Short mmCIF file of C-alpha atoms in Angstrom, two decimals:
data_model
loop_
_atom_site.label_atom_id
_atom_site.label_comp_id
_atom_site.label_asym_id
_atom_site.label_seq_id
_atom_site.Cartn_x
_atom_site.Cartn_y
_atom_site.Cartn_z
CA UNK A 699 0.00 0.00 0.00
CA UNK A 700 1.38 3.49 -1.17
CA UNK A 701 1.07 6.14 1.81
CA UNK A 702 1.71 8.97 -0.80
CA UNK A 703 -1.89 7.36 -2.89
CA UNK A 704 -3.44 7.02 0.58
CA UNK A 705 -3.04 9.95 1.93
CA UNK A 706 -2.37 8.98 5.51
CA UNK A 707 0.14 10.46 8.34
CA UNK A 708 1.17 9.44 11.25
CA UNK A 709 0.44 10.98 14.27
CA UNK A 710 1.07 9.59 18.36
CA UNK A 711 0.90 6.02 17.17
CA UNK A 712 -1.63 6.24 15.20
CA UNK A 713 -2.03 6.71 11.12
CA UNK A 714 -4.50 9.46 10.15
CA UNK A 715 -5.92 8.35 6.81
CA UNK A 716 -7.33 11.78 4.38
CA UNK A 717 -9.54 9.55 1.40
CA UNK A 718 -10.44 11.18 -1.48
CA UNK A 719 -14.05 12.42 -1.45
CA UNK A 720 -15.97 9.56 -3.34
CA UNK A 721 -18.85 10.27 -5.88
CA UNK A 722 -20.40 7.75 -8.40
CA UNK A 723 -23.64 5.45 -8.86
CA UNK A 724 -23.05 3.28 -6.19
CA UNK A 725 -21.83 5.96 -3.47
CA UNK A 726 -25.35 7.55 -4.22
CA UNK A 727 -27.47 4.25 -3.93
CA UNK A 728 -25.28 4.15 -0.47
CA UNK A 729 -26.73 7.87 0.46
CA UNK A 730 -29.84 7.39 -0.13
CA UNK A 731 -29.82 3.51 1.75
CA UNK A 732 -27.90 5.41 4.90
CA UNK A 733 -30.71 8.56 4.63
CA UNK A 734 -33.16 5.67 5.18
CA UNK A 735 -31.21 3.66 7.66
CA UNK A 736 -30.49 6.93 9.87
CA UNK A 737 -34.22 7.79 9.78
CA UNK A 738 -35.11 4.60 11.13
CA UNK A 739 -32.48 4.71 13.94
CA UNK A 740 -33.65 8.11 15.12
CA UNK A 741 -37.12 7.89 14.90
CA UNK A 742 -37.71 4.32 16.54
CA UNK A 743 -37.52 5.73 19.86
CA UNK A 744 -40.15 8.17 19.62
CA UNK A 745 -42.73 5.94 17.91
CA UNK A 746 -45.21 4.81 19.72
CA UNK A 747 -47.09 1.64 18.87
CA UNK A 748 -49.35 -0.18 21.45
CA UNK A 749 -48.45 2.33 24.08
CA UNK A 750 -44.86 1.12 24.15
CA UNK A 751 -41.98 2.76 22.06
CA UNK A 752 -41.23 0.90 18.94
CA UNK A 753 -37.74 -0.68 20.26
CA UNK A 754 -36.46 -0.51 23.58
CA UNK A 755 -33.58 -2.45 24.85
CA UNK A 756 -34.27 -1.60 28.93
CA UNK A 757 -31.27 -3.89 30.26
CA UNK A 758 -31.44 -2.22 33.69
CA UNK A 759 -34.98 -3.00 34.05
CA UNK A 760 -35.20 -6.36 32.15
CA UNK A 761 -37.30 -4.78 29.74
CA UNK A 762 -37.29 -5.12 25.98
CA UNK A 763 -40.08 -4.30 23.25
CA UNK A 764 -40.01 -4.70 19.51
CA UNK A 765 -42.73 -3.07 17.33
CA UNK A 766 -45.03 -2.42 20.46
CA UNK A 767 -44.72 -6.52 21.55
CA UNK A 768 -42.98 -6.95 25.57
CA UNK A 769 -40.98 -9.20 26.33
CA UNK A 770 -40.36 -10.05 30.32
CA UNK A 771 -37.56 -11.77 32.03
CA UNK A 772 -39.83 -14.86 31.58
CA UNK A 773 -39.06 -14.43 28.28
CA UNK A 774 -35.54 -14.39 28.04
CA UNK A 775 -35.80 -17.91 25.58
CA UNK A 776 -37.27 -15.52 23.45
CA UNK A 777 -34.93 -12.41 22.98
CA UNK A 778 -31.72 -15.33 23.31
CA UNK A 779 -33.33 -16.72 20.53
CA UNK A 780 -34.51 -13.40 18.43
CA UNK A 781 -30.29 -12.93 19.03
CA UNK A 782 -29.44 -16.13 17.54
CA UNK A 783 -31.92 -15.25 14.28
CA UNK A 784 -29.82 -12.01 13.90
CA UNK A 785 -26.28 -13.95 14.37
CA UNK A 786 -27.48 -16.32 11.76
CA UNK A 787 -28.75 -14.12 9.19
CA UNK A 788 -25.27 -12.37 9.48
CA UNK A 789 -23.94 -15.19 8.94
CA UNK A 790 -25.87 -16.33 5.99
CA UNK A 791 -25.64 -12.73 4.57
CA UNK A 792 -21.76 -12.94 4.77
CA UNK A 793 -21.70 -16.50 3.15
CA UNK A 794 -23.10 -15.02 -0.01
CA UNK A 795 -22.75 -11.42 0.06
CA UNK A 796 -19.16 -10.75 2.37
CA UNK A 797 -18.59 -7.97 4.45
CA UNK A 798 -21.57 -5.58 2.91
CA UNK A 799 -23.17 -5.10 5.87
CA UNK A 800 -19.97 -3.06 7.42
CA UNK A 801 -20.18 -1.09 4.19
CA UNK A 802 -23.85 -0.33 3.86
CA UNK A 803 -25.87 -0.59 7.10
CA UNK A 804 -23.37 -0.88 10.06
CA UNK A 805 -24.17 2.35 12.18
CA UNK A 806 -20.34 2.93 12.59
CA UNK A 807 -19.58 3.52 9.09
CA UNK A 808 -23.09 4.89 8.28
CA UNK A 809 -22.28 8.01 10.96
CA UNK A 810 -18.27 7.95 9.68
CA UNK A 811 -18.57 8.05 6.09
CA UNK A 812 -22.52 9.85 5.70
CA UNK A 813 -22.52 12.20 8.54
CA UNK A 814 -18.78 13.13 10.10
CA UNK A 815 -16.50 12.88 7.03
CA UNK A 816 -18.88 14.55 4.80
CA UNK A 817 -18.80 17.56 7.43
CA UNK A 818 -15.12 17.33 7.45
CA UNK A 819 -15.39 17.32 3.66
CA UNK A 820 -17.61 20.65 3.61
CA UNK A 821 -15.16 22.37 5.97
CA UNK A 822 -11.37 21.33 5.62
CA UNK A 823 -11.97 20.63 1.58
CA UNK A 824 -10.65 17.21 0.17
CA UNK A 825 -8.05 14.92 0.83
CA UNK A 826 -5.20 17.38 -0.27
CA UNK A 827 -6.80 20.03 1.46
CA UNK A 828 -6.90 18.44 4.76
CA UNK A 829 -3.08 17.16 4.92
CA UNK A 830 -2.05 20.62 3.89
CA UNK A 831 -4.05 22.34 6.38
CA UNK A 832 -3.23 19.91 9.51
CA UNK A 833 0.16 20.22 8.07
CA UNK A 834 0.31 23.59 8.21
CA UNK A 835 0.94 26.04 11.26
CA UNK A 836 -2.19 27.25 13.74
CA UNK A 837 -3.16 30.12 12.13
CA UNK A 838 -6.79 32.27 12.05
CA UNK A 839 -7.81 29.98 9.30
CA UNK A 840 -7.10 26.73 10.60
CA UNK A 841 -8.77 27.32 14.39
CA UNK A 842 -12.11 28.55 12.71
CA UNK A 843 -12.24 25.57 10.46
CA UNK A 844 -11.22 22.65 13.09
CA UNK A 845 -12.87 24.66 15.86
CA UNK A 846 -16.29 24.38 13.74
CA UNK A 847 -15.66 21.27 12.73
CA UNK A 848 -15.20 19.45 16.25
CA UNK A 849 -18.19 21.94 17.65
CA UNK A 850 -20.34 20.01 15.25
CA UNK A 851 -18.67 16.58 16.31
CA UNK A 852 -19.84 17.17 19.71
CA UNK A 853 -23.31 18.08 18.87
CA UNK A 854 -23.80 15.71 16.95
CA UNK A 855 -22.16 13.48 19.18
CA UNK A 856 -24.67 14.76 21.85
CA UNK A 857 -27.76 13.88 19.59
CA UNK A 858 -25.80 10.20 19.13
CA UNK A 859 -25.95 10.04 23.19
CA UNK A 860 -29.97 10.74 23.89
CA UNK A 861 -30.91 8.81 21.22
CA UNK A 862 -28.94 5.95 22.27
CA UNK A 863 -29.88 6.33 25.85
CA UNK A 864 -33.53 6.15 24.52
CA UNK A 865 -32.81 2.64 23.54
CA UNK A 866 -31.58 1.97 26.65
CA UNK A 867 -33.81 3.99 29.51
CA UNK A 868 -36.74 4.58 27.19
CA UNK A 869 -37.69 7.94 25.67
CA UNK A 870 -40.34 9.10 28.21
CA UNK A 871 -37.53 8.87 30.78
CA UNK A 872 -35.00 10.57 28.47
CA UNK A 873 -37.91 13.50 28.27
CA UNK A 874 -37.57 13.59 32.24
CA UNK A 875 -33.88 13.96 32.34
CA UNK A 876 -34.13 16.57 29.71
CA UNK A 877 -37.01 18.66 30.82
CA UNK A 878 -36.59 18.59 34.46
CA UNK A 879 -33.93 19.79 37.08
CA UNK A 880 -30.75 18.21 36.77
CA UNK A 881 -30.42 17.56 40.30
CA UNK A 882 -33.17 15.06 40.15
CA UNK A 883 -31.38 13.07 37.52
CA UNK A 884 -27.81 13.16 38.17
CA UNK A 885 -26.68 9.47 36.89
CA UNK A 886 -28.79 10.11 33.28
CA UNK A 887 -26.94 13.56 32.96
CA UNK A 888 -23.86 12.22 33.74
CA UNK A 889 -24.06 9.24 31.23
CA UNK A 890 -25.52 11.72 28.46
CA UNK A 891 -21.72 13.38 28.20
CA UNK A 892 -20.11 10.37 29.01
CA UNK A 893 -21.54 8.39 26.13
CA UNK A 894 -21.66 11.68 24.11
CA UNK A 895 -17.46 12.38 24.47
CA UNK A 896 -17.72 8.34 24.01
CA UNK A 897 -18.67 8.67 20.27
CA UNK A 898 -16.68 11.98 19.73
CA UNK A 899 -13.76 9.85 20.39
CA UNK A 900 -14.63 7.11 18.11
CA UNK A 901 -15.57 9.31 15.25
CA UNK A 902 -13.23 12.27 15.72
CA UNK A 903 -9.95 10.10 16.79
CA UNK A 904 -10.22 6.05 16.80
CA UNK A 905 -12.50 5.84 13.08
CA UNK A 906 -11.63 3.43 10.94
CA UNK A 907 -9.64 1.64 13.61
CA UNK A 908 -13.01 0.09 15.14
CA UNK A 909 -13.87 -1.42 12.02
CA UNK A 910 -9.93 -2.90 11.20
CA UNK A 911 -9.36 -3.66 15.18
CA UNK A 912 -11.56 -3.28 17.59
CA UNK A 913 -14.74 -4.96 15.71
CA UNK A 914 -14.37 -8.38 15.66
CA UNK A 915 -16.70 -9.49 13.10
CA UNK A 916 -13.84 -8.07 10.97
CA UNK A 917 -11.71 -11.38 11.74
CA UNK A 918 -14.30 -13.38 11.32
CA UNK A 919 -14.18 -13.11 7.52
CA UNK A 920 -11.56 -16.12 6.89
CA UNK A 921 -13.87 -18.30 8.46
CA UNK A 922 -17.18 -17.15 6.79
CA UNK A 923 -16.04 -16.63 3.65
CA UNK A 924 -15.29 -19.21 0.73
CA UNK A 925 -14.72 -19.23 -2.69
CA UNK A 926 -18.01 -18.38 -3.90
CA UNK A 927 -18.83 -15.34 -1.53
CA UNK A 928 -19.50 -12.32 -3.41
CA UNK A 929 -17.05 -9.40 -1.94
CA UNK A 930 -15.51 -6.10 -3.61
CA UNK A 931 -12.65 -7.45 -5.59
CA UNK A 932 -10.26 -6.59 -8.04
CA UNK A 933 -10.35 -8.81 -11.44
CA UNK A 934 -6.91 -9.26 -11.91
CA UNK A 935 -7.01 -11.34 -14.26
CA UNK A 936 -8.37 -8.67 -16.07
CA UNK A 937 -6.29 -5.96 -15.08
CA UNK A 938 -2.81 -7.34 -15.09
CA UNK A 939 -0.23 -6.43 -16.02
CA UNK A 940 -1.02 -3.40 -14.78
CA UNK A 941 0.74 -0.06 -16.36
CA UNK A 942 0.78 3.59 -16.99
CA UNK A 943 -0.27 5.00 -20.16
CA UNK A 944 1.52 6.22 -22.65
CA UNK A 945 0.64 8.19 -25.86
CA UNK A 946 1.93 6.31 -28.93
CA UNK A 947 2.66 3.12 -27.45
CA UNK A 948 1.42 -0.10 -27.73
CA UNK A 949 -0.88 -1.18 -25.15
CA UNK A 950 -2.10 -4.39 -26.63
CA UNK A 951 0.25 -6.36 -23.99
CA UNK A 952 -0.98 -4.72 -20.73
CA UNK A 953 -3.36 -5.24 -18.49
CA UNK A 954 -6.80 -2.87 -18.21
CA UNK A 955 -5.42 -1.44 -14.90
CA UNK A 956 -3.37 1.69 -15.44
CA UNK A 957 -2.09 2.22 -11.77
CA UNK A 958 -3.24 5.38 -11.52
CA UNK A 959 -4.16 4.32 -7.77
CA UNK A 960 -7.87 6.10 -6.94
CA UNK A 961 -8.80 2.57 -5.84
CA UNK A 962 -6.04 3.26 -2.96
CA UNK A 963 -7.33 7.05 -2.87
CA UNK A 964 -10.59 6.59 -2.05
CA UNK A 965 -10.58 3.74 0.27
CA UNK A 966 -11.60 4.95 4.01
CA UNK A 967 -9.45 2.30 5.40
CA UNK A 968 -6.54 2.95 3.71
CA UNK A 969 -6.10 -0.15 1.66
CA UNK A 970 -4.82 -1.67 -1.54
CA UNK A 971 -7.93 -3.57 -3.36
CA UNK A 972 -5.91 -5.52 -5.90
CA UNK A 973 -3.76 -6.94 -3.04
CA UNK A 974 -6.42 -9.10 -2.74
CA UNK A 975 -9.18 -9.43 0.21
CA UNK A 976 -8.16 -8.06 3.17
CA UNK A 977 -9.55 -8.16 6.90
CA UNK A 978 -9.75 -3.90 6.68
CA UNK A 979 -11.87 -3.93 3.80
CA UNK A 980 -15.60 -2.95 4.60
CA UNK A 981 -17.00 -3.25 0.80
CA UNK A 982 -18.10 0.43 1.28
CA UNK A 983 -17.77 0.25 -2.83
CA UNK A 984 -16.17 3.86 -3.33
CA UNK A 985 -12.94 1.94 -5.25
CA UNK A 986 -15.76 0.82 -7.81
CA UNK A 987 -16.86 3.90 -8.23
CA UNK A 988 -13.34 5.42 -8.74
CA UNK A 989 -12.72 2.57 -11.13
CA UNK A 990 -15.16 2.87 -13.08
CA UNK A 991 -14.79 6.75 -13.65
CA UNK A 992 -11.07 5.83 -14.99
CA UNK A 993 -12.00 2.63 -17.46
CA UNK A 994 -14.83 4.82 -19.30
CA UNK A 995 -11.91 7.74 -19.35
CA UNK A 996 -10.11 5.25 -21.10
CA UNK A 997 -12.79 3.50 -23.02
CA UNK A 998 -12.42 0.34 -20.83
CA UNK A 999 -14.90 -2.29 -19.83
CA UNK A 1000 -16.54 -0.81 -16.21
CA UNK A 1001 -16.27 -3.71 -13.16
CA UNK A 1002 -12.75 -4.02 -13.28
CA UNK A 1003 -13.09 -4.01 -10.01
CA UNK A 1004 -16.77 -5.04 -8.67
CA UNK A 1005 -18.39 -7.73 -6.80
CA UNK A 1006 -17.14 -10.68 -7.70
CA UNK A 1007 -16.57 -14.30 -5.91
CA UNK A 1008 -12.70 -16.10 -6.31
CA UNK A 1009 -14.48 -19.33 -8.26
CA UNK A 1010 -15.27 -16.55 -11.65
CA UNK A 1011 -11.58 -14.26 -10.89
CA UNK A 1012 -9.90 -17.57 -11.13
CA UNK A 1013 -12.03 -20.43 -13.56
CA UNK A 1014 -14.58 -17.45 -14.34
CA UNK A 1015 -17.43 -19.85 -13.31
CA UNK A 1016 -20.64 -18.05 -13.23
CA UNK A 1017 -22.32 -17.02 -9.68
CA UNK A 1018 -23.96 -19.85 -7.59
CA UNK A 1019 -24.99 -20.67 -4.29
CA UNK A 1020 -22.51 -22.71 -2.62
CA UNK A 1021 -23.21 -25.93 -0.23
CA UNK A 1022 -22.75 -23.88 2.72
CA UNK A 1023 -25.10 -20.97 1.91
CA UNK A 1024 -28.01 -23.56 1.69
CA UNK A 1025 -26.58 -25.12 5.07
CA UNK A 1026 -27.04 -21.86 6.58
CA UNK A 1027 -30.38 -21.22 5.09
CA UNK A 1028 -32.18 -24.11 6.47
CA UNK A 1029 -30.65 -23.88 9.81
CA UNK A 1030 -32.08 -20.06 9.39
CA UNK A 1031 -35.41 -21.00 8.02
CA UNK A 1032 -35.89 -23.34 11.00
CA UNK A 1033 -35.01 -21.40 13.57
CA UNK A 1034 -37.22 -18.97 12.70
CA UNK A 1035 -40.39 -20.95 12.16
CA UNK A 1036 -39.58 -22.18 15.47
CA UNK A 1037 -39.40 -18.81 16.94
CA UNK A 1038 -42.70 -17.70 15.26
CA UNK A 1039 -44.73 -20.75 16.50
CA UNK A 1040 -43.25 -19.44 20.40
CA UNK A 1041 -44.29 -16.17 19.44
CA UNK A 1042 -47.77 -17.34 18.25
CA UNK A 1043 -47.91 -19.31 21.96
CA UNK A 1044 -47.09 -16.88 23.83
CA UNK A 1045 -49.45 -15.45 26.73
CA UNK A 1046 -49.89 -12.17 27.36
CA UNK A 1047 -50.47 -13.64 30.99
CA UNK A 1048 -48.07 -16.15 32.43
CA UNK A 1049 -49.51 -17.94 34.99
CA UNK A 1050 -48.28 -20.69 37.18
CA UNK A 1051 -49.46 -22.77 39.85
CA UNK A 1052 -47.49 -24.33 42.40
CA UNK A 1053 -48.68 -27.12 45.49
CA UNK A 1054 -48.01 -25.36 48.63
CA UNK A 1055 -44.96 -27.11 50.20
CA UNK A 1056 -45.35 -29.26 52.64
CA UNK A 1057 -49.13 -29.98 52.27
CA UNK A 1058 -51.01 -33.21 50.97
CA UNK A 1059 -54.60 -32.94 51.06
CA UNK A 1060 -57.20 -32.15 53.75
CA UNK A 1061 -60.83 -34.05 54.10
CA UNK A 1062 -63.32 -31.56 55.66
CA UNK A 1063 -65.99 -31.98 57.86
CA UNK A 1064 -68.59 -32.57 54.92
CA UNK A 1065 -65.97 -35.44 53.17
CA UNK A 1066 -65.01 -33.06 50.32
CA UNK A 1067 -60.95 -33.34 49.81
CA UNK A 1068 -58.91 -29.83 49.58
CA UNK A 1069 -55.67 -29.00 48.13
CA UNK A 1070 -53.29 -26.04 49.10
CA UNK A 1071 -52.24 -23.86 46.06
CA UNK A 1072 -49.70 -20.97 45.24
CA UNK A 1073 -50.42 -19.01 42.15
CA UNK A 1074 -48.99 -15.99 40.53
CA UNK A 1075 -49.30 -14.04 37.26
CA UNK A 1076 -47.37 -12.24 35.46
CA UNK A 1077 -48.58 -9.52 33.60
CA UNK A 1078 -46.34 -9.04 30.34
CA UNK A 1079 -48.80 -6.51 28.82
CA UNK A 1080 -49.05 -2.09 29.42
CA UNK A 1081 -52.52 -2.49 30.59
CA UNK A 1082 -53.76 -2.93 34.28
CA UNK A 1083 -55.90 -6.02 34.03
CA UNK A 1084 -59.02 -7.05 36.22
CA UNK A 1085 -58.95 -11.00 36.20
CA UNK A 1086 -61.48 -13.86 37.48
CA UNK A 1087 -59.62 -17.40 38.37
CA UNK A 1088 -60.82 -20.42 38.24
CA UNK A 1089 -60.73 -23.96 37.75
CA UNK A 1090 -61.76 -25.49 34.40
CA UNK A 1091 -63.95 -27.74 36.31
CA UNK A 1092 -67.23 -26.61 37.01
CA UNK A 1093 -67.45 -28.76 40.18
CA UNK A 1094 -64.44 -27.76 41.62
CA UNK A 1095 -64.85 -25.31 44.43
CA UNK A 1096 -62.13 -22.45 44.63
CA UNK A 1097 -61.67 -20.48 48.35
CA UNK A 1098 -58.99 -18.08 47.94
CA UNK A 1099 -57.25 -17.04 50.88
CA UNK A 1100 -55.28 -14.19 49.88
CA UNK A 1101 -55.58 -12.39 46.59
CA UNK A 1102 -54.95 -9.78 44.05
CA UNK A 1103 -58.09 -9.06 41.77
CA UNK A 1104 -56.65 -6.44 39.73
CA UNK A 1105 -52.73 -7.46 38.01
CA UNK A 1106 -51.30 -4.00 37.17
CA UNK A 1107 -49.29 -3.63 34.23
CA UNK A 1108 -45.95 -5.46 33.93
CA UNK A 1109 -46.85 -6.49 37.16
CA UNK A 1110 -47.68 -9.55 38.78
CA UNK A 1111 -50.90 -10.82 41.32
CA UNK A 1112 -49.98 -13.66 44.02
CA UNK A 1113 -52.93 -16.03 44.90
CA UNK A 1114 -53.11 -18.63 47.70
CA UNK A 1115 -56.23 -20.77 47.80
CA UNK A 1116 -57.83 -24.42 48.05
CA UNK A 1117 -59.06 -26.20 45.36
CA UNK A 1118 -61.92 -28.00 46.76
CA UNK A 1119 -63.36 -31.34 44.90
CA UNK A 1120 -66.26 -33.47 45.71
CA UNK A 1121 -65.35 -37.21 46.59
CA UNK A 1122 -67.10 -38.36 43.97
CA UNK A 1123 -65.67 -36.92 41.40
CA UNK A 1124 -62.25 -38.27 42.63
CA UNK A 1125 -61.16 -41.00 40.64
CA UNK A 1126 -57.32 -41.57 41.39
CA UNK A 1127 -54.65 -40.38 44.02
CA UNK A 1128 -52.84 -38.02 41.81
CA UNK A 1129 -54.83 -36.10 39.21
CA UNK A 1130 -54.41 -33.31 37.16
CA UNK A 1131 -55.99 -29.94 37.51
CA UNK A 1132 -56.87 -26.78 34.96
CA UNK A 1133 -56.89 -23.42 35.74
CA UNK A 1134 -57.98 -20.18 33.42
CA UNK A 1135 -57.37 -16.60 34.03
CA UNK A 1136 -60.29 -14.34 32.49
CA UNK A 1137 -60.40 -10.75 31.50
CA UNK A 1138 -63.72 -9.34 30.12
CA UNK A 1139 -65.19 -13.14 29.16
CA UNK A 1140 -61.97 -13.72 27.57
CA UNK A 1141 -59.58 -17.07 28.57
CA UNK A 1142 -55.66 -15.25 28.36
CA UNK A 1143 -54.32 -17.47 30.10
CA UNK A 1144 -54.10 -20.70 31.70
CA UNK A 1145 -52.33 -23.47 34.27
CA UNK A 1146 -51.97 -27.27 35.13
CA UNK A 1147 -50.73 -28.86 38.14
CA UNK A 1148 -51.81 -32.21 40.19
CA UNK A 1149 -54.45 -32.79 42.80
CA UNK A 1150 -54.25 -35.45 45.78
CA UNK A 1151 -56.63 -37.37 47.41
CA UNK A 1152 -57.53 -40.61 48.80
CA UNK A 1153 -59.94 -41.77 46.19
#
């Protein structure tokens, strides 16, 4: 790799990388994806749907919702398994399609390249521009433009913070911290400027470096990918030998490459493309779009670099799915259906119903047989809930002992009762017993545990 092509210094250990302000059809499509993507990401906080905002990722509280649905610490199968869906379709996306997600929808390099280095870009000027002016002494000029440019860092660091505390604390609580005295909410205010001088770090100093080092789905590319992964790559067969141009010469013997090294220029971090794939590479696609500018210059072919797969650089064997792409895809498939069916399942009341310990049975007075219960329900809903127990039995007799009759919202109602049954409808020792939880004539939920008597 060519420091002088990629612009880069270094400075306290670490290299400061100046690419070349990218333009072309595919840097557009990624605008335009990343104007999408950043709308989502700070808007889903503030939408409300079924009283609940539409993500929330409450790990203080145990709390999680996504698209208005709550999930409880009693459903912890669920989110681990939501988790393993979204590991797997990495994974599967990777198989086919390499490291695009880095390049198109990871938040890191959506804020890097669409948000801080196009504000760099509007202030210090191009790559040139900005070597020349860090290299240059602190004059008027250069403490206006870095001044402004790290002032808007930090805002927009700032707005990075709340919006990623909503996520976390919830935005009605955000609102709180915001609106009222500071006093009242020291630990939020303090972890707004911690997380907000958090991300002006990453984006104003570290960069690039999270996605080369500290990232580590990065390194996981030698194991994920195989020979007929799709990933930004460099057709060398195509292109070499590579050389300059000359006028009136023969260039019948060389390559389509020319070496003129915007590949190198453009390339946020700092890499050669036709050194093959490389760990750094996030398949942003702005050395396609340099690429391409140059071969129509030239009249050339376009693609000479582009998304290809090693099988068609090497044998040129058209595009197919490989063995373990359709591995990855049924595993997927599955594990989905079989999160969908739990979905489908699930209760909006979880109710369970537990012997009291230490009891058998008791015969009464009148010769009907009574059983000692435990009960409690957990209410995984926003909504305050008044509920009627029973047993699915008609004949069964219920006397509660002590009891909630109203389970408040995200809360939970303890019962303790006897389940009283009539000899004669005892038929063995050990039995099993129903119970239903209604709410306005409707069965949410139910229970089943075991009944003992001397039949």
């Amino acid at each position: 790799m060519k420091q002088s092509q990629n612009n880069s210094k270094k400075s306290g250990g670490k290299t400061f990388i100046y690419p070349k302000k990218p333009h072309g059809k595919l840097y557009n499509q990624r605008k335009w994806v990343s104007y999408v993507l950043l709308l989502l990401l700070f808007s889903s906080p503030f939408i409300k749907l079924n009283g609940e905002q539409l993500i929330l990722l409450n790990f203080l509280e145990r709390k999680f919702v996504f698209f208005g649905l709550i999930f409880t610490p009693q459903d912890f199968y669920l989110f681990a398994l939501a988790m393993l869906i979204f590991i797997l379709f990495i994974v599967f996306f990777t198989v086919i399609l390499g490291r695009l997600w880095c390049g198109w929808a990871c938040p890191q390099t959506i804020f890097m390249e669409m948000v801080f280095r196009r504000i760099e870009y509007w202030i210090e000027g191009d790559a040139n521009q900005q070597r020349k002016l860090d290299a240059q002494e602190w004059n008027r000029e250069k403490i206006l433009k870095k001044g402004f440019k790290h002032f808007l860092f930090l805002v927009i660091s700032f707005l990075i913070s709340n919006v990623f505390l909503a996520y976390i604390i919830g935005s009605d609580k955000l609102y709180q911290i915001i609106t009222e005295p500071i006093s009242e909410h020291t630990g939020g205010f303090i972890s707004i400027w911690i997380f907000t001088f958090v991300f002006y770090g990453v984006f104003s100093y570290v960069r690039e470096a999270v996605c080369t080092v500290i990232c580590p789905y990065g390194r996981l590319q030698g194991v994920l990918l195989d020979n007929k992964s799709l990933v930004v790559a460099y057709d060398e067969t195509r292109g070499e030998p590579r050389g300059f141009i000359q006028k009136n010469a023969d260039q019948s013997l060389k390559g389509d490459c020319i070496d003129c090294g915007l590949c190198v220029q453009v390339c946020p971090t700092g890499i050669d493309i036709r050194q093959g794939t490389q760990l750094e590479c996030v398949n942003c696609t702005a050395c396609i779009d340099a690429c391409d500018e140059v071969m129509l210059k030239i009249n050339k072919p376009e693609k000479l670099i582009g998304f290809y797969n090693h099988d068609f650089i090497q044998n040129r064997n058209k595009f197919k799915f490989g063995l373990r792409a359709y591995a990855y895809a049924v595993v997927l498939a599955l594990v989905i259906v079989i999160f969908s069916s739990l979905i489908y399942k699930r209760e909006d009341v979880q109710t369970t119903v537990l012997r009291a310990s230490g009891t058998l049975y008791q015969k009464r007075a009148n010769g009907s047989i009574a059983n000692l219960y435990n009960a409690e329900l957990i209410n995984k809903t926003n909504k305050d809930m008044r509920f009627v127990f029973r047993s699915v039995d008609n004949t069964d007799k219920i006397e509660l002992i002590q009891a909630d009759t109203v389970l408040k919202k995200e809360g939970s109602a303890r019962l303790t009762f006897f389940l009283i049954k009539q000899p004669k409808n005892i038929k063995e020792f050990k039995s099993k017993v129903k119970f239903e939880v209604e709410v306005n004539g409707e069965v949410i939920s139910s229970a089943t545990t075991t009944f003992f008597s001397q039949p």
